[in-house]
Tab-separated table of N, CA and C in Angstrom:
chain	number	residue	atom	x	y	z
L	204	MET	N	102.756	116.899	131.120
L	204	MET	CA	102.786	115.849	129.905
L	204	MET	C	102.333	115.237	130.883
L	205	ASN	N	102.096	115.136	132.007
L	205	ASN	CA	101.454	114.072	133.147
L	205	ASN	C	101.969	113.232	133.040
L	206	GLY	N	102.878	112.597	132.965
L	206	GLY	CA	103.750	111.345	133.179
L	206	GLY	C	103.466	110.536	132.344
L	207	THR	N	103.946	111.324	131.030
L	207	THR	CA	103.480	110.319	129.751
L	207	THR	C	104.669	110.815	128.930
L	208	HIS	N	104.851	110.042	128.086
L	208	HIS	CA	106.752	110.840	127.371
L	208	HIS	C	106.145	110.273	125.945
L	209	THR	N	106.213	111.138	125.234
L	209	THR	CA	106.494	110.548	123.572
L	209	THR	C	107.466	110.401	122.773
L	210	ARG	N	108.025	108.797	122.491
L	210	ARG	CA	108.890	108.291	121.615
L	210	ARG	C	108.825	109.519	120.095
L	211	THR	N	110.123	109.602	119.632
L	211	THR	CA	110.770	110.203	118.473
L	211	THR	C	111.876	109.416	117.833
L	212	LEU	N	111.414	109.412	116.664
L	212	LEU	CA	111.912	107.887	115.628
L	212	LEU	C	112.977	109.337	115.256
L	213	ARG	N	114.163	109.163	115.327
L	213	ARG	CA	115.063	109.537	114.739
L	213	ARG	C	116.232	109.209	114.821
L	214	PHE	N	117.689	109.252	114.321
L	214	PHE	CA	118.910	108.463	113.750
L	214	PHE	C	119.378	109.015	114.945
L	215	THR	N	119.341	108.121	116.495
L	215	THR	CA	119.692	108.570	117.613
L	215	THR	C	121.015	107.315	117.740
L	216	ASP	N	120.848	106.075	116.994
L	216	ASP	CA	122.569	105.270	117.087
L	216	ASP	C	123.488	105.559	115.975
L	217	GLU	N	124.357	105.562	116.385
L	217	GLU	CA	125.960	105.675	115.234
L	217	GLU	C	125.323	104.772	114.207
L	218	ARG	N	124.909	103.336	114.548
L	218	ARG	CA	124.586	102.284	114.177
L	218	ARG	C	123.542	102.493	112.553
L	219	ASP	N	122.419	103.626	113.385
L	219	ASP	CA	121.570	103.993	112.157
L	219	ASP	C	122.195	105.127	111.354
L	220	ILE	N	123.176	105.806	111.800
L	220	ILE	CA	123.397	106.370	111.060
L	220	ILE	C	124.623	106.321	110.013
L	221	THR	N	125.457	104.955	110.171
L	221	THR	CA	126.557	104.010	109.571
L	221	THR	C	125.739	103.310	108.319
L	222	THR	N	124.288	102.977	108.917
L	222	THR	CA	123.324	101.976	108.107
L	222	THR	C	122.898	103.016	107.461
L	223	ALA	N	122.064	103.847	107.066
L	223	ALA	CA	121.777	104.994	106.565
L	223	ALA	C	122.693	105.862	105.443
L	224	ALA	N	124.005	106.268	105.542
L	224	ALA	CA	125.137	106.218	105.274
L	224	ALA	C	125.317	105.205	103.481
L	225	GLY	N	125.159	103.868	104.059
L	225	GLY	CA	125.495	103.184	103.225
L	225	GLY	C	124.192	102.744	102.105
L	226	THR	N	123.584	103.013	102.620
L	226	THR	CA	121.874	103.213	101.810
L	226	THR	C	122.181	103.721	100.341
L	227	PRO	N	122.530	104.498	100.468
L	227	PRO	CA	122.331	105.209	99.211
L	227	PRO	C	123.332	104.453	98.505
L	228	ALA	N	124.423	103.860	98.463
L	228	ALA	CA	125.468	103.168	97.846
L	228	ALA	C	125.163	102.076	97.186
L	229	LEU	N	124.225	101.222	98.419
L	229	LEU	CA	123.466	99.768	98.137
L	229	LEU	C	122.106	100.302	97.004
L	230	MET	N	121.442	101.847	96.906
L	230	MET	CA	120.404	102.204	96.264
L	230	MET	C	121.329	101.881	94.699
L	231	ALA	N	122.563	103.272	95.036
L	231	ALA	CA	122.845	103.259	93.352
L	231	ALA	C	123.798	101.733	92.741
L	232	ILE	N	124.248	100.909	93.632
L	232	ILE	CA	124.458	99.402	92.925
L	232	ILE	C	123.220	98.715	92.386
L	233	GLY	N	121.946	98.944	92.785
L	233	GLY	CA	120.565	98.454	92.634
L	233	GLY	C	120.164	99.204	91.631
L	234	LEU	N	120.366	100.025	91.309
L	234	LEU	CA	119.669	100.763	89.866
L	234	LEU	C	120.373	100.833	89.046
L	235	ALA	N	122.346	100.372	88.975
L	235	ALA	CA	123.153	100.075	88.187
L	235	ALA	C	122.586	98.512	87.622
L	236	HIS	N	122.232	97.267	88.349
L	236	HIS	CA	121.630	96.503	88.222
L	236	HIS	C	120.413	96.346	87.332
L	237	VAL	N	119.265	97.293	87.507
L	237	VAL	CA	118.046	97.694	87.010
L	237	VAL	C	118.436	98.042	85.476
L	238	PHE	N	119.612	98.749	85.674
L	238	PHE	CA	119.277	99.482	83.851
L	238	PHE	C	120.001	98.409	83.638
L	239	LEU	N	121.312	97.553	83.698
L	239	LEU	CA	122.164	97.601	83.066
L	239	LEU	C	122.402	95.921	82.831
L	240	LEU	N	121.839	95.271	84.153
L	240	LEU	CA	121.607	93.857	84.147
L	240	LEU	C	120.625	92.582	84.491
L	241	TRP	N	119.828	93.256	85.597
L	241	TRP	CA	118.829	92.460	85.846
L	241	TRP	C	116.926	92.924	85.983
L	242	ILE	N	116.098	93.431	85.483
L	242	ILE	CA	114.945	94.325	85.556
L	242	ILE	C	114.793	93.923	87.320
L	243	GLY	N	114.933	92.649	87.450
L	243	GLY	CA	114.353	91.783	88.686
L	243	GLY	C	115.016	92.085	89.949
L	244	ASP	N	116.294	92.956	90.285
L	244	ASP	CA	116.653	92.962	91.200
L	244	ASP	C	116.155	93.700	92.462
L	245	ILE	N	116.555	93.230	93.686
L	245	ILE	CA	116.483	93.468	94.184
L	245	ILE	C	116.733	94.707	95.719
L	246	LEU	N	117.890	94.546	94.983
L	246	LEU	CA	119.021	95.957	96.015
L	246	LEU	C	118.482	96.948	96.054
L	247	THR	N	117.496	97.508	95.368
L	247	THR	CA	116.658	98.857	95.030
L	247	THR	C	115.386	98.551	96.062
L	248	LEU	N	114.636	97.076	95.991
L	248	LEU	CA	113.790	97.539	97.320
L	248	LEU	C	114.897	97.488	98.480
L	249	TYR	N	115.672	96.587	98.615
L	249	TYR	CA	115.866	96.195	100.026
L	249	TYR	C	116.797	97.540	100.487
L	250	ALA	N	117.475	99.151	99.394
L	250	ALA	CA	117.523	100.411	99.992
L	250	ALA	C	116.642	101.179	100.504
L	251	VAL	N	115.262	101.190	100.187
L	251	VAL	CA	114.191	101.498	100.767
L	251	VAL	C	113.434	100.863	101.926
L	252	LEU	N	113.653	99.829	101.774
L	252	LEU	CA	113.075	99.062	103.558
L	252	LEU	C	114.202	99.396	104.317
L	253	CYS	N	115.520	99.292	103.968
L	253	CYS	CA	116.430	100.173	105.032
L	253	CYS	C	116.121	100.812	105.813
L	254	LEU	N	115.963	102.284	104.554
L	254	LEU	CA	115.185	103.381	105.381
L	254	LEU	C	114.329	103.089	105.910
L	255	ILE	N	113.057	102.327	106.044
L	255	ILE	CA	111.607	102.483	106.755
L	255	ILE	C	112.610	102.003	107.838
L	256	LEU	N	113.219	100.578	107.710
L	256	LEU	CA	113.067	99.643	109.203
L	256	LEU	C	114.496	100.802	110.212
L	257	ILE	N	115.301	101.396	109.710
L	257	ILE	CA	115.571	102.434	110.569
L	257	ILE	C	114.976	102.754	111.365
L	258	LEU	N	113.877	103.348	110.707
L	258	LEU	CA	112.816	104.334	111.407
L	258	LEU	C	112.329	103.833	112.334
L	259	LEU	N	111.538	102.897	111.969
L	259	LEU	CA	110.801	102.097	112.933
L	259	LEU	C	111.426	101.147	113.990
L	260	ARG	N	112.876	101.050	114.108
L	260	ARG	CA	113.578	100.400	115.127
L	260	ARG	C	113.211	100.633	116.454
L	261	LYS	N	112.492	101.928	116.699
L	261	LYS	CA	112.282	101.881	117.940
L	261	LYS	C	111.323	101.727	118.082
L	262	LEU	N	110.234	101.363	117.603
L	262	LEU	CA	108.638	101.202	118.224
L	262	LEU	C	108.882	100.169	118.836
L	263	PRO	N	107.645	99.858	120.122
L	263	PRO	CA	108.003	98.935	120.895
L	263	PRO	C	107.543	97.970	120.660
L	264	PRO	N	108.031	96.843	121.669
L	264	PRO	CA	108.345	95.060	121.037
L	264	PRO	C	106.689	94.745	120.607
L	265	CYS	N	106.340	95.408	121.140
L	265	CYS	CA	104.627	95.156	121.132
L	265	CYS	C	103.804	95.541	120.197
L	266	THR	N	103.934	96.697	119.666
L	266	THR	CA	103.322	97.424	118.165
L	266	THR	C	103.950	96.720	117.286
L	267	ALA	N	105.541	96.698	117.584
L	267	ALA	CA	105.999	95.665	116.059
L	267	ALA	C	105.913	94.404	115.783
L	268	VAL	N	105.363	93.713	117.027
L	268	VAL	CA	104.456	91.942	116.684
L	268	VAL	C	103.124	92.226	116.315
L	269	ILE	N	102.251	93.378	116.603
L	269	ILE	CA	101.205	92.987	115.930
L	269	ILE	C	101.194	94.278	114.514
L	270	THR	N	101.812	94.813	114.567
L	270	THR	CA	102.004	95.854	113.180
L	270	THR	C	102.588	94.238	112.033
L	271	GLY	N	103.476	93.988	112.149
L	271	GLY	CA	104.113	92.626	111.431
L	271	GLY	C	102.757	91.915	111.302
L	272	ALA	N	101.849	91.083	112.487
L	272	ALA	CA	101.135	90.144	112.024
L	272	ALA	C	99.749	90.108	111.271
L	273	ILE	N	99.492	92.173	111.300
L	273	ILE	CA	98.370	92.425	110.709
L	273	ILE	C	99.129	92.430	109.051
L	274	LEU	N	100.416	93.068	108.902
L	274	LEU	CA	100.813	93.082	107.479
L	274	LEU	C	101.179	91.768	106.954
L	275	TYR	N	101.444	90.403	108.167
L	275	TYR	CA	101.812	89.093	107.349
L	275	TYR	C	100.289	88.890	106.986
L	276	ALA	N	99.061	89.151	107.485
L	276	ALA	CA	97.997	88.648	107.457
L	276	ALA	C	97.387	89.714	105.913
L	277	MET	N	97.406	90.260	106.375
L	277	MET	CA	96.890	91.320	104.692
L	277	MET	C	97.354	91.070	103.947
L	278	TRP	N	98.691	90.438	103.634
L	278	TRP	CA	100.012	89.980	102.498
L	278	TRP	C	99.152	88.545	102.109
L	279	SER	N	99.032	87.724	103.161
L	279	SER	CA	98.527	86.390	103.191
L	279	SER	C	97.196	86.387	102.228
L	280	VAL	N	96.342	87.063	102.628
L	280	VAL	CA	94.932	86.806	102.480
L	280	VAL	C	95.267	87.609	100.863
L	281	TRP	N	95.415	88.630	100.002
L	281	TRP	CA	95.980	89.667	99.180
L	281	TRP	C	96.379	88.002	98.383
L	282	ALA	N	97.627	86.966	98.834
L	282	ALA	CA	98.240	86.489	98.072
L	282	ALA	C	97.492	84.836	97.422
L	283	PHE	N	96.327	84.773	98.090
L	283	PHE	CA	95.986	84.029	97.946
L	283	PHE	C	94.078	83.789	97.350
L	284	LEU	N	94.152	85.327	96.990
L	284	LEU	CA	93.010	85.787	96.465
L	284	LEU	C	92.734	85.160	94.968
L	285	PRO	N	91.692	84.401	94.387
L	285	PRO	CA	91.632	83.570	92.710
L	285	PRO	C	91.965	85.133	92.009
L	286	GLY	N	92.305	84.847	91.156
L	286	GLY	CA	93.192	85.570	90.271
L	286	GLY	C	92.437	85.988	89.358
L	287	SER	N	92.746	86.775	88.248
L	287	SER	CA	92.118	86.288	86.736
L	287	SER	C	92.736	85.899	85.851
L	288	ALA	N	91.931	85.389	84.580
L	288	ALA	CA	93.079	84.208	83.833
L	288	ALA	C	93.695	85.321	82.963
L	289	ASP	N	93.515	86.556	83.126
L	289	ASP	CA	93.508	87.972	81.848
L	289	ASP	C	95.096	88.505	82.141
L	290	VAL	N	95.797	87.890	83.018
L	290	VAL	CA	96.686	89.040	83.667
L	290	VAL	C	97.566	88.943	82.700
L	291	ILE	N	97.959	88.198	81.370
L	291	ILE	CA	99.147	88.284	80.407
L	291	ILE	C	98.597	89.365	79.323
L	292	SER	N	96.941	88.793	79.386
L	292	SER	CA	96.625	90.295	78.839
L	292	SER	C	96.880	91.248	79.138
L	293	GLY	N	96.284	91.159	80.273
L	293	GLY	CA	96.601	92.480	80.874
L	293	GLY	C	97.957	93.837	80.923
L	294	LEU	N	99.040	93.026	80.639
L	294	LEU	CA	100.217	93.113	80.472
L	294	LEU	C	100.649	93.649	79.483
L	295	ALA	N	99.957	92.995	78.369
L	295	ALA	CA	99.896	93.398	76.736
L	295	ALA	C	99.522	94.421	77.017
L	296	GLU	N	98.221	95.280	77.782
L	296	GLU	CA	98.620	96.306	77.772
L	296	GLU	C	98.971	97.175	77.728
L	297	VAL	N	100.241	97.063	78.492
L	297	VAL	CA	100.638	97.871	79.115
L	297	VAL	C	102.364	97.851	78.202
L	298	PHE	N	102.992	96.968	78.397
L	298	PHE	CA	103.793	96.451	77.950
L	298	PHE	C	103.707	96.016	76.304
L	299	ASP	N	104.369	96.050	75.502
L	299	ASP	CA	104.955	95.734	73.894
L	299	ASP	C	105.554	94.219	74.070
L	300	LEU	N	104.890	93.369	74.788
L	300	LEU	CA	105.362	91.615	75.090
L	300	LEU	C	106.416	91.298	73.675
L	301	PRO	N	105.380	91.351	72.265
L	301	PRO	CA	106.356	90.951	71.203
L	301	PRO	C	107.648	91.524	70.827
L	302	GLU	N	107.557	93.077	71.242
L	302	GLU	CA	108.963	93.719	70.650
L	302	GLU	C	110.034	93.473	72.060
L	303	ILE	N	109.080	93.348	73.392
L	303	ILE	CA	109.902	92.587	74.167
L	303	ILE	C	110.839	91.867	74.185
L	304	HIS	N	109.960	90.485	73.664
L	304	HIS	CA	110.229	88.985	73.387
L	304	HIS	C	111.555	89.776	72.325
L	305	GLU	N	111.117	90.030	71.538
L	305	GLU	CA	112.630	90.217	70.246
L	305	GLU	C	113.930	91.234	71.053
L	306	GLY	N	113.653	91.609	71.651
L	306	GLY	CA	114.325	92.981	72.482
L	306	GLY	C	115.297	91.921	73.160
L	307	PHE	N	115.582	90.826	73.756
L	307	PHE	CA	115.764	89.900	74.822
L	307	PHE	C	116.001	88.656	73.541
L	308	THR	N	115.497	88.724	73.096
L	308	THR	CA	116.105	87.028	72.151
L	308	THR	C	117.179	87.778	71.369
L	309	GLY	N	117.587	89.079	70.682
L	309	GLY	CA	118.472	89.774	69.738
L	309	GLY	C	119.728	89.509	70.276
L	310	SER	N	120.431	90.482	69.421
L	310	SER	CA	121.763	90.664	70.051
L	310	SER	C	121.949	91.121	71.848
L	311	SER	N	123.224	91.274	71.821
L	311	SER	CA	123.534	91.772	73.382
L	311	SER	C	123.501	93.453	73.027
L	312	ALA	N	123.409	94.129	72.365
L	312	ALA	CA	122.876	95.746	72.012
L	312	ALA	C	121.421	95.864	72.043
L	313	ASP	N	120.762	94.631	71.252
L	313	ASP	CA	119.252	94.281	71.423
L	313	ASP	C	118.875	94.534	72.850
L	314	THR	N	119.318	93.901	73.445
L	314	THR	CA	119.001	93.228	75.011
L	314	THR	C	119.573	94.257	75.898
L	315	PHE	N	120.306	95.119	75.762
L	315	PHE	CA	120.705	96.225	76.624
L	315	PHE	C	119.900	97.449	76.402
L	316	ALA	N	119.589	97.624	75.070
L	316	ALA	CA	118.480	98.540	74.578
L	316	ALA	C	116.838	98.812	75.388
L	317	THR	N	116.600	97.235	75.159
L	317	THR	CA	115.361	97.010	75.876
L	317	THR	C	115.330	97.017	77.254
L	318	GLN	N	116.246	96.744	77.758
L	318	GLN	CA	116.526	96.863	78.782
L	318	GLN	C	116.559	98.434	79.980
L	319	VAL	N	117.322	99.203	79.084
L	319	VAL	CA	117.192	100.483	79.467
L	319	VAL	C	116.135	101.383	78.831
L	320	SER	N	115.059	100.428	78.070
L	320	SER	CA	113.992	101.029	78.149
L	320	SER	C	112.585	101.048	79.126
L	321	LEU	N	113.040	99.254	79.327
L	321	LEU	CA	111.429	98.592	80.416
L	321	LEU	C	112.580	99.310	81.927
L	322	ALA	N	113.950	99.408	82.185
L	322	ALA	CA	113.778	99.424	83.648
L	322	ALA	C	113.431	100.907	84.268
L	323	PRO	N	113.095	101.821	83.579
L	323	PRO	CA	112.013	102.937	84.808
L	323	PRO	C	110.794	102.883	84.744
L	324	GLY	N	109.956	101.800	83.982
L	324	GLY	CA	108.487	101.094	84.681
L	324	GLY	C	108.954	100.201	85.589
L	325	PHE	N	109.862	99.732	85.426
L	325	PHE	CA	109.607	98.931	86.945
L	325	PHE	C	109.880	99.183	88.197
L	326	LEU	N	110.827	100.117	88.352
L	326	LEU	CA	111.245	100.814	88.929
L	326	LEU	C	110.097	101.319	90.027
L	327	VAL	N	108.986	101.958	89.044
L	327	VAL	CA	108.192	102.727	89.577
L	327	VAL	C	107.065	101.492	90.353
L	328	CYS	N	106.912	100.209	89.544
L	328	CYS	CA	106.007	99.427	89.849
L	328	CYS	C	106.224	98.962	91.421
């Protein structure tokens, strides 16, 4: 090994195990929210990011700062790129917007049916 050592990213700390054990519960609550309450719920994203962050917890500080700065710069550039005026028409190709509007402005049963039919598509995106 010539004096070098390698770092392995594992669940080595009891706090990591506890946090990882609570993540499925967070995902289950998030999925229930997505299907039953609101498609824009963020709990499922938190659950996925939780597992990623646990694995990256042992990164050296310099590597973490550089990675964060690069990701932030990439996100900032992407967020400020000029967009096209056809964003809504692009959504109309994927989703039936008039039908979604009718579903969400109808009765509670209509709203629930629309929510359940749309949720799988929003989980993938």
